[in-house]
Coordinates of C-alpha atoms in Angstrom, one line a residue:
X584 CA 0.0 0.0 0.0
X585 CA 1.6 3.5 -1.2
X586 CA 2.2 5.9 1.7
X587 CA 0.9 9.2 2.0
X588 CA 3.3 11.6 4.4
X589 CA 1.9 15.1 5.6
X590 CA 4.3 15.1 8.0
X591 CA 7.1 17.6 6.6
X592 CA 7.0 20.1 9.4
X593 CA 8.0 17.2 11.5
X594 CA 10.8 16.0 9.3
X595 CA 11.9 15.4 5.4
X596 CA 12.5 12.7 3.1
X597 CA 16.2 13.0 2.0
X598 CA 16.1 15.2 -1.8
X599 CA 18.4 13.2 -4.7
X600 CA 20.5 16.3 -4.2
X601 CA 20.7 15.4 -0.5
X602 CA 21.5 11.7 -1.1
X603 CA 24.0 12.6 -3.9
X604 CA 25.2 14.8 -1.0
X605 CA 25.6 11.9 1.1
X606 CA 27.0 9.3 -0.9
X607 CA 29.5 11.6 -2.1
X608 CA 30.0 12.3 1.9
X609 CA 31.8 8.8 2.4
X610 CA 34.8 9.7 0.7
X611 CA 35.0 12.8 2.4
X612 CA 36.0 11.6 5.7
X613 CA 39.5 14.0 7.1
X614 CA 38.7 16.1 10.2
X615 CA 38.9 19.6 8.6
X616 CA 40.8 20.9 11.5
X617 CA 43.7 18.4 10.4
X618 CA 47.0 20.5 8.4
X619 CA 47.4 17.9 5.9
X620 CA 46.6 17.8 2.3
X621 CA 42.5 15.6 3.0
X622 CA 42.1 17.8 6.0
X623 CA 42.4 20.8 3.9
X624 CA 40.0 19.0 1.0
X625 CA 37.4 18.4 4.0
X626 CA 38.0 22.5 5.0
X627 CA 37.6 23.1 1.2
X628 CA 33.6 21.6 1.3
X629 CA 33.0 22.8 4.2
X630 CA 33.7 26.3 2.9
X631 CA 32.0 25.5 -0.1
X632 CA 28.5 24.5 1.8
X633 CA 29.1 27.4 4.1
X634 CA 29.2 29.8 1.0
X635 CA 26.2 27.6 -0.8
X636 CA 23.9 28.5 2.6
X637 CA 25.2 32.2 2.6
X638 CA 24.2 32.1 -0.7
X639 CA 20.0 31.1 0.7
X640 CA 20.3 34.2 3.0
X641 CA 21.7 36.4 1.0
X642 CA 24.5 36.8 3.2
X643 CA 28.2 36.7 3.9
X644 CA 29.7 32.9 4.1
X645 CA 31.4 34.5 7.5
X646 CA 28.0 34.6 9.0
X647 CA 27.0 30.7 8.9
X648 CA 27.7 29.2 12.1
X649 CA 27.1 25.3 11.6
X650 CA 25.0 23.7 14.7
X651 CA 24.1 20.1 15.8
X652 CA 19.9 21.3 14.8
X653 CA 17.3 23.9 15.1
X654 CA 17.5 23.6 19.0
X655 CA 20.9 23.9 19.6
X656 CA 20.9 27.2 17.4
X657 CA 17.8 28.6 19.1
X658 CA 19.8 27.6 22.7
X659 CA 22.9 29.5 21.2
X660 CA 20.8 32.6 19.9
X661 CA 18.6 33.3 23.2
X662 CA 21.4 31.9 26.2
X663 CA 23.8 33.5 24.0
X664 CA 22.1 36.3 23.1
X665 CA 20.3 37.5 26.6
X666 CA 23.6 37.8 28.4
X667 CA 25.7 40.2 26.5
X668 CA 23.9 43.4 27.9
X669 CA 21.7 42.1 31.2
X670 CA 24.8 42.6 33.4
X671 CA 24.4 46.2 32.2
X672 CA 21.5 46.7 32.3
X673 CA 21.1 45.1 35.8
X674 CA 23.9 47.5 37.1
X675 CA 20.9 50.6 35.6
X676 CA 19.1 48.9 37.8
X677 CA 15.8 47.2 35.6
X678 CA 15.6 44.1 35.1
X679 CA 16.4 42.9 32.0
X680 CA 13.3 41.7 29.4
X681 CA 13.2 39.6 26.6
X682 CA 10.1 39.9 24.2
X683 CA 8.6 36.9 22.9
X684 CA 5.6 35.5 22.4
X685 CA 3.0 32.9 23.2
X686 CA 3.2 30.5 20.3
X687 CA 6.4 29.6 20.0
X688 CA 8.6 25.9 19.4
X689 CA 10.0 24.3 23.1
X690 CA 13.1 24.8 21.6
X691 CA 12.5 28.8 22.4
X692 CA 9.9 28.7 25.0
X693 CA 12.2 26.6 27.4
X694 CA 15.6 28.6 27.4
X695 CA 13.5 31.9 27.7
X696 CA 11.5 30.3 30.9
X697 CA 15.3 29.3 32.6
X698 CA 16.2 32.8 31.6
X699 CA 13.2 34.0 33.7
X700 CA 13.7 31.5 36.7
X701 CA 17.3 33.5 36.8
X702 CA 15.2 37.1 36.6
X703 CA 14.5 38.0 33.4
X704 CA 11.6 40.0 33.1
X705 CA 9.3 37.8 29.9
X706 CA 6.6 39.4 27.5
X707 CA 5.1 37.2 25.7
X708 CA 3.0 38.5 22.7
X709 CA -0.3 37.0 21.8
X710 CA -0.3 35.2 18.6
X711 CA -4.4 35.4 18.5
X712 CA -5.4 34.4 14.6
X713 CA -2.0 34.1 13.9
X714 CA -1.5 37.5 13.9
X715 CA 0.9 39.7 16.5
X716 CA -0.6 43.2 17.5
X717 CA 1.5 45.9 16.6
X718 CA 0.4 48.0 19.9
X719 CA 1.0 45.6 22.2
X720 CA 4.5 45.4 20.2
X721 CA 5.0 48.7 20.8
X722 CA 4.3 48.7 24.6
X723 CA 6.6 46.1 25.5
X724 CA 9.8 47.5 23.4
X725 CA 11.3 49.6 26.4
X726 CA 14.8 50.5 26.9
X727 CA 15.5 47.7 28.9
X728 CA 14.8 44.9 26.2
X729 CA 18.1 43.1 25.8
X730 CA 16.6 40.2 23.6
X731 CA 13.6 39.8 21.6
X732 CA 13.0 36.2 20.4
X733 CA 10.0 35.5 17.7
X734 CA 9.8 32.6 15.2
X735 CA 9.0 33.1 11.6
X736 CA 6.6 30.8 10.6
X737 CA 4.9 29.1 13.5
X738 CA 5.3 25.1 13.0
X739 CA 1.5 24.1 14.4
X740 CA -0.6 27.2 12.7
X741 CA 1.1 27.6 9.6
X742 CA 1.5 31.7 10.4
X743 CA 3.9 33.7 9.2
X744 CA 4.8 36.5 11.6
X745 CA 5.5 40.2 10.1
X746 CA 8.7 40.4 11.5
X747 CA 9.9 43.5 9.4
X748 CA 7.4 45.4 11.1
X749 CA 7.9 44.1 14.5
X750 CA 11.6 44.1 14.5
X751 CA 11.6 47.7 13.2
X752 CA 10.1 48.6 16.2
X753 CA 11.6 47.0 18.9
X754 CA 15.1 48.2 17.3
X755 CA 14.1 52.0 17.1
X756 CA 12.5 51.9 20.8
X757 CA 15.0 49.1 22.1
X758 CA 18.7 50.3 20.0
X759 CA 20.6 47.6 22.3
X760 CA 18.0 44.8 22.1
X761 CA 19.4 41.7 20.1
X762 CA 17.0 40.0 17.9
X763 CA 16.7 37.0 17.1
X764 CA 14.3 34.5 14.7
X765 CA 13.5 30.6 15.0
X766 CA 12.8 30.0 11.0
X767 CA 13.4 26.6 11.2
X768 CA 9.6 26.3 9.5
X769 CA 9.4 29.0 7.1
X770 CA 13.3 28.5 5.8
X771 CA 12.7 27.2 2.2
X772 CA 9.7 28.1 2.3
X773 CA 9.7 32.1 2.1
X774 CA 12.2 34.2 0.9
X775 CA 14.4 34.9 4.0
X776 CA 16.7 37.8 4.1
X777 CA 17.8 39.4 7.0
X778 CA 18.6 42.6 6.1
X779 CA 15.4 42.7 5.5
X780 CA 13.5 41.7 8.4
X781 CA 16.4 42.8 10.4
X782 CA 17.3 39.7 12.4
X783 CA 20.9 39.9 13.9
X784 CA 19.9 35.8 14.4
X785 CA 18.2 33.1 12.6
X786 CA 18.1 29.6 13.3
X787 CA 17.2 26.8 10.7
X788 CA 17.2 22.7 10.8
X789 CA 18.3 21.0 8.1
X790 CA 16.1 18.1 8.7
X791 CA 13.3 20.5 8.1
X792 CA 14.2 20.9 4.1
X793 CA 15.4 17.3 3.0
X794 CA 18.6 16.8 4.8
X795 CA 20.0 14.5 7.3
X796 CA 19.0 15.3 10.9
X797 CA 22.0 16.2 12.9
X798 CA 22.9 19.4 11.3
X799 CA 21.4 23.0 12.1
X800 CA 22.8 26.4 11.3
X801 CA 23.1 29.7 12.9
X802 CA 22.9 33.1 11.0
X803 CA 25.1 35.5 13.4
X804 CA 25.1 39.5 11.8
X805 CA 28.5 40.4 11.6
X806 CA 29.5 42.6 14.5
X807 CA 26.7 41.3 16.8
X808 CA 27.8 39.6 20.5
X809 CA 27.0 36.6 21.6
X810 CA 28.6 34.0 23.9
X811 CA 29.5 30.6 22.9
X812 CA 27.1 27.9 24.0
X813 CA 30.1 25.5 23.4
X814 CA 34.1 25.5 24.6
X815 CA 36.1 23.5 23.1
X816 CA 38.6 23.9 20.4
X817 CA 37.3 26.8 18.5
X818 CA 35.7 25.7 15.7
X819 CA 33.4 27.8 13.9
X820 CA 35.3 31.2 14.4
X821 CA 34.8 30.1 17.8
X822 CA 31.1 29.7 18.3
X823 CA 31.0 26.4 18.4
X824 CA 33.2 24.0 19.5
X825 CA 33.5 20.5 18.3
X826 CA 34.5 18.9 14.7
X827 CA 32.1 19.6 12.2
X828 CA 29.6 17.5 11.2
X829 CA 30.4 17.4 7.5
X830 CA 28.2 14.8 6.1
X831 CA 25.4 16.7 7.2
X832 CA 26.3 20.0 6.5
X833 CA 27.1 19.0 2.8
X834 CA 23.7 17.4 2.9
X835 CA 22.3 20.8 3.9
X836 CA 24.2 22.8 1.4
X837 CA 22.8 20.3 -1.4
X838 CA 19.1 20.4 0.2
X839 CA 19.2 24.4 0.5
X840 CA 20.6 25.0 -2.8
X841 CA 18.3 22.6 -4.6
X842 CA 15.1 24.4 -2.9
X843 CA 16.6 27.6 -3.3
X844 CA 17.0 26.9 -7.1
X845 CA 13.6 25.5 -7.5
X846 CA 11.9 27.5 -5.4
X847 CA 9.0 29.1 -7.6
X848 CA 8.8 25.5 -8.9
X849 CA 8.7 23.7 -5.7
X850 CA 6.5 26.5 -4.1
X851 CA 4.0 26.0 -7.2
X852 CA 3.9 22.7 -6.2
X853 CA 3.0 22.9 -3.0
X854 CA 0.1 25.6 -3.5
X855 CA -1.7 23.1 -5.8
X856 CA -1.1 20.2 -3.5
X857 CA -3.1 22.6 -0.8
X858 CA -5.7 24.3 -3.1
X859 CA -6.5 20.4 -3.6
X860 CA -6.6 19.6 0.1
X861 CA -8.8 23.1 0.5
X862 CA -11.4 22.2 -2.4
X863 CA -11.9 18.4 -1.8
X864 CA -12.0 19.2 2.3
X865 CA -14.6 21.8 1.8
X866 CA -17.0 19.1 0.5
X867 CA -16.4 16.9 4.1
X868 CA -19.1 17.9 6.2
X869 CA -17.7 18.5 9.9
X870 CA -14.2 19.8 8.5
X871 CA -13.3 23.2 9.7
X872 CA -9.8 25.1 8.7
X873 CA -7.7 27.2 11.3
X874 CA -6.5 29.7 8.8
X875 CA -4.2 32.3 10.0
X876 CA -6.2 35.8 9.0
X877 CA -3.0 37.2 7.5
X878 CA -0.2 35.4 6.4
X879 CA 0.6 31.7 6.3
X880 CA 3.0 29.3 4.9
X881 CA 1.3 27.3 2.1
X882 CA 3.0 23.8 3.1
X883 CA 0.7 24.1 6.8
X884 CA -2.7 23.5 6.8
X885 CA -4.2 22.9 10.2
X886 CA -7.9 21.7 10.5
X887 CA -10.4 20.6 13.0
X888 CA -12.8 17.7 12.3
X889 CA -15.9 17.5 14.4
X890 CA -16.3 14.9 16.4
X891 CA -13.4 12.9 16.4
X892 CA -9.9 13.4 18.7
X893 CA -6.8 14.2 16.6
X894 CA -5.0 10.6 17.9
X895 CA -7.8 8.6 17.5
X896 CA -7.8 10.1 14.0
X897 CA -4.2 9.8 13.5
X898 CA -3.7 6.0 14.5
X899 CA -6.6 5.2 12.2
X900 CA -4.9 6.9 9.1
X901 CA -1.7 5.3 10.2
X902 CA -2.8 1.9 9.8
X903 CA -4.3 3.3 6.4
X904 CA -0.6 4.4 5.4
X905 CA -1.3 8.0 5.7
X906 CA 1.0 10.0 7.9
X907 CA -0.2 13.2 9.6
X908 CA 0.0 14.9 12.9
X909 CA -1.9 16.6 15.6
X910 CA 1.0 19.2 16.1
X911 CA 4.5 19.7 17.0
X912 CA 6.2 16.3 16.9
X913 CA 8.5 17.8 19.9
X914 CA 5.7 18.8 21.7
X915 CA 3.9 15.3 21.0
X916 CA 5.3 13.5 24.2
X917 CA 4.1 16.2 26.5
X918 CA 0.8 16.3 26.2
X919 CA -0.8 19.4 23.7
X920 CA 1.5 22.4 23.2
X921 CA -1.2 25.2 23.8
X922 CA -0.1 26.8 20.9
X923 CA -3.9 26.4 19.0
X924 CA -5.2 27.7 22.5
X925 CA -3.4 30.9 22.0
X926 CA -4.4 30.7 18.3
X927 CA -8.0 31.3 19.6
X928 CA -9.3 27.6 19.7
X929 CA -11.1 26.1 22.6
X930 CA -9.8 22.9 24.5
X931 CA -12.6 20.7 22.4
X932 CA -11.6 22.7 19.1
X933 CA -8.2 22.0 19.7
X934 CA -8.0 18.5 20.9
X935 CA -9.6 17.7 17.2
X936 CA -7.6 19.2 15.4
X937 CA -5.0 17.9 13.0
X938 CA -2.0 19.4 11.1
X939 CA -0.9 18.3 7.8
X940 CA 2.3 19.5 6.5
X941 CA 3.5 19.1 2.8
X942 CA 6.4 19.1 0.6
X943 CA 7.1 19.4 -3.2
X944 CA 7.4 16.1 -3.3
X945 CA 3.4 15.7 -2.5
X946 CA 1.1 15.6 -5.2
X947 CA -2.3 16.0 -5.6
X948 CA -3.2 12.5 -6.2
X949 CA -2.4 12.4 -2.9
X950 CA -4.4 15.1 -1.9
X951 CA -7.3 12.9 -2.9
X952 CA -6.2 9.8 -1.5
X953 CA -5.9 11.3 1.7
X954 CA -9.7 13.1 2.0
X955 CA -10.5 9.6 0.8
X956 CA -9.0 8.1 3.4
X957 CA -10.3 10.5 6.3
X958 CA -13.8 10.0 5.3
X959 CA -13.6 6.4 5.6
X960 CA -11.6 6.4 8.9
X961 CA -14.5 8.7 10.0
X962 CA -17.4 6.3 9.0
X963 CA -14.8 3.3 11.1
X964 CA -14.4 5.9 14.1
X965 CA -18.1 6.6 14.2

């Protein structure tokens, strides 16, 4: 039986370009660190990937910092990050804040809450609709802001956050602040430039766009100060410690060029693969969407389905081959995120609801197959 995944915001299929990466990898085994003539061919891919990455960001090569994943860089950016000028600003006398917000990834939410167990003053913005309120923005961005951490795309709701707005703000009301993105969701999947939105920090996973799991990367702005979440032996300009993982960062560099490339093509892709979903769920009676009213990322589509609980729904579909989820896969273990609560949904609302997350390598057949396949799990469940 052919499987259906709509699980991409939980992790990727390897792309060819990935696996081509990888087999290629095997060969390519000196410690990059080493003086001799393979541990200066290992330096010379890992420069290249470095530069092919800079290249996704429009940035300087100088400003990829290679990471274990998506939570280590997130860890580096906000422990990092939140120190630099809260020893200052403590000896003002105010407590120093970090501005955040209500709906973000563990892999945020937890290093900000130790920060505030050791003082740190928290906001947390609401993320009603999907949408962040540009007054309440403006209230919280005080002198005394030393770190303001808000994801791009959020990974349950599909939102994209106007960050170029919200970042303007908080750097013309709080100059010192140090801001910093988790676009481990929307990397790939929007054009991401940071001189644009004005992130001095962006995090991304490269299991999140078709590479191996293992690798992450850290956008640092050149000139911005942060402290190493790693000692070691100074790799990575000294940032972080440790020998490279260069299997996985040349699987990264393959991934991230290959969706950068394609990316009209993919993105095309994807919006039919959705508009499919969209039209042939519409016709499902009980089936209710939980649209962000502004912006969104095309590959999430979150939806309720009356009457049924998300893992009941799930295991049923999983024995039917079709792979969804009912939100974040870190969150899974743990019981529901809250994330759809702040979203506006009610406990019921949210405890039906289901996320399904696609790539370009979805199709629409598949589309079909799958509304197929949840009306006939419903008629089983009820």
């Amino acid at each position: 039986m052919k499987e259906i995944y709509f699980d991409n915001s939980a992790t990727t299929p390897l792309s060819s370009a990935a696996r081509a990466a990888l087999n290629e990898s095997a060969d390519i085994y000196a410690n990059p660190s080493s003086l001799h003539r393979l541990g200066f061919e290992s330096q010379k891919k890992l420069e290249g990937a470095r530069e092919a990455i800079a290249k996704t960001l429009y940035c300087d090569k100088s400003e990829i910092i290679f990471t274990a994943c998506g939570t280590e860089s997130d860890n580096t950016a906000i422990l990092g990050g939140a120190e630099v000028f809260s020893a200052m600003l403590k000896k003002e006398g105010v407590p120093p804040r970090i501005i955040t917000t209500d709906s973000e990834h563990p892999a945020v939410s937890e290093p900000v809450r130790i920060l505030e167990n050791k003082g740190f003053e928290v906001i947390r913005l609401s993320t009603k609709k999907g949408v962040l309120d540009m007054a309440e923005v403006t209230k919280a961005a005080t002198k005394n802001v030393c770190l303001a951490t808000i994801m791009h795309t959020n990974n349950e709701t599909g939102a994209v956050y106007d960050l170029k707005s919200v970042f303007s703000v908080i750097r013309k009301n709080s100059p010192r602040a140090i801001l910093h993105t988790d676009a481990v969701q929307g990397y790939l999947h929007s054009r991401i430039r940071p001189s644009v939105i004005g992130a001095d920090l962006i995090s991304i996973s490269g299991h999140k766009v078709h590479a191996l799991k293992g690798i992450g990367v850290l956008y640092k702005k050149k000139g911005v100060r942060i402290l190493p979440f790693m000692a070691g032996g100074g790799q990575e300009s000294g940032f972080r410690s440790g020998t490279e993982n260069l299997t996985g960062i040349l699987t990264l560099a393959a991934a991230a060029k290959d969706g950068f490339d394609n990316f009209d093509i993919y993105s095309e892709r994807i919006r039919n693969v959705r508009n499919a979903l969209i039209s042939a769920l519409s016709e499902i009676d009980g089936v209710h969407f939980n649209i962000p009213e502004k912006s969104f990322s095309e590959n999430i589509l979150s939806i309720q389905v009356e009457g049924e609980k998300s893992e009941v729904l799930l295991h049923k579909l999983s024995d039917m081959n079709v792979f969804v989820s009912s939100g974040s896969a870190c969150s899974s273990k743990k019981g529901k995120s809250g994330v759809l609560r702040s979203f506006g949904l009610t406990d019921i609302e949210a405890d039906r609801t289901i996320r399904i997350s696609l790539s370009h390598m979805n199709t629409e057949e598949e589309a079909h197959f799958f509304c197929e396949a949840l009306e006939k799990v419903r008629n089983k469940v009820n």
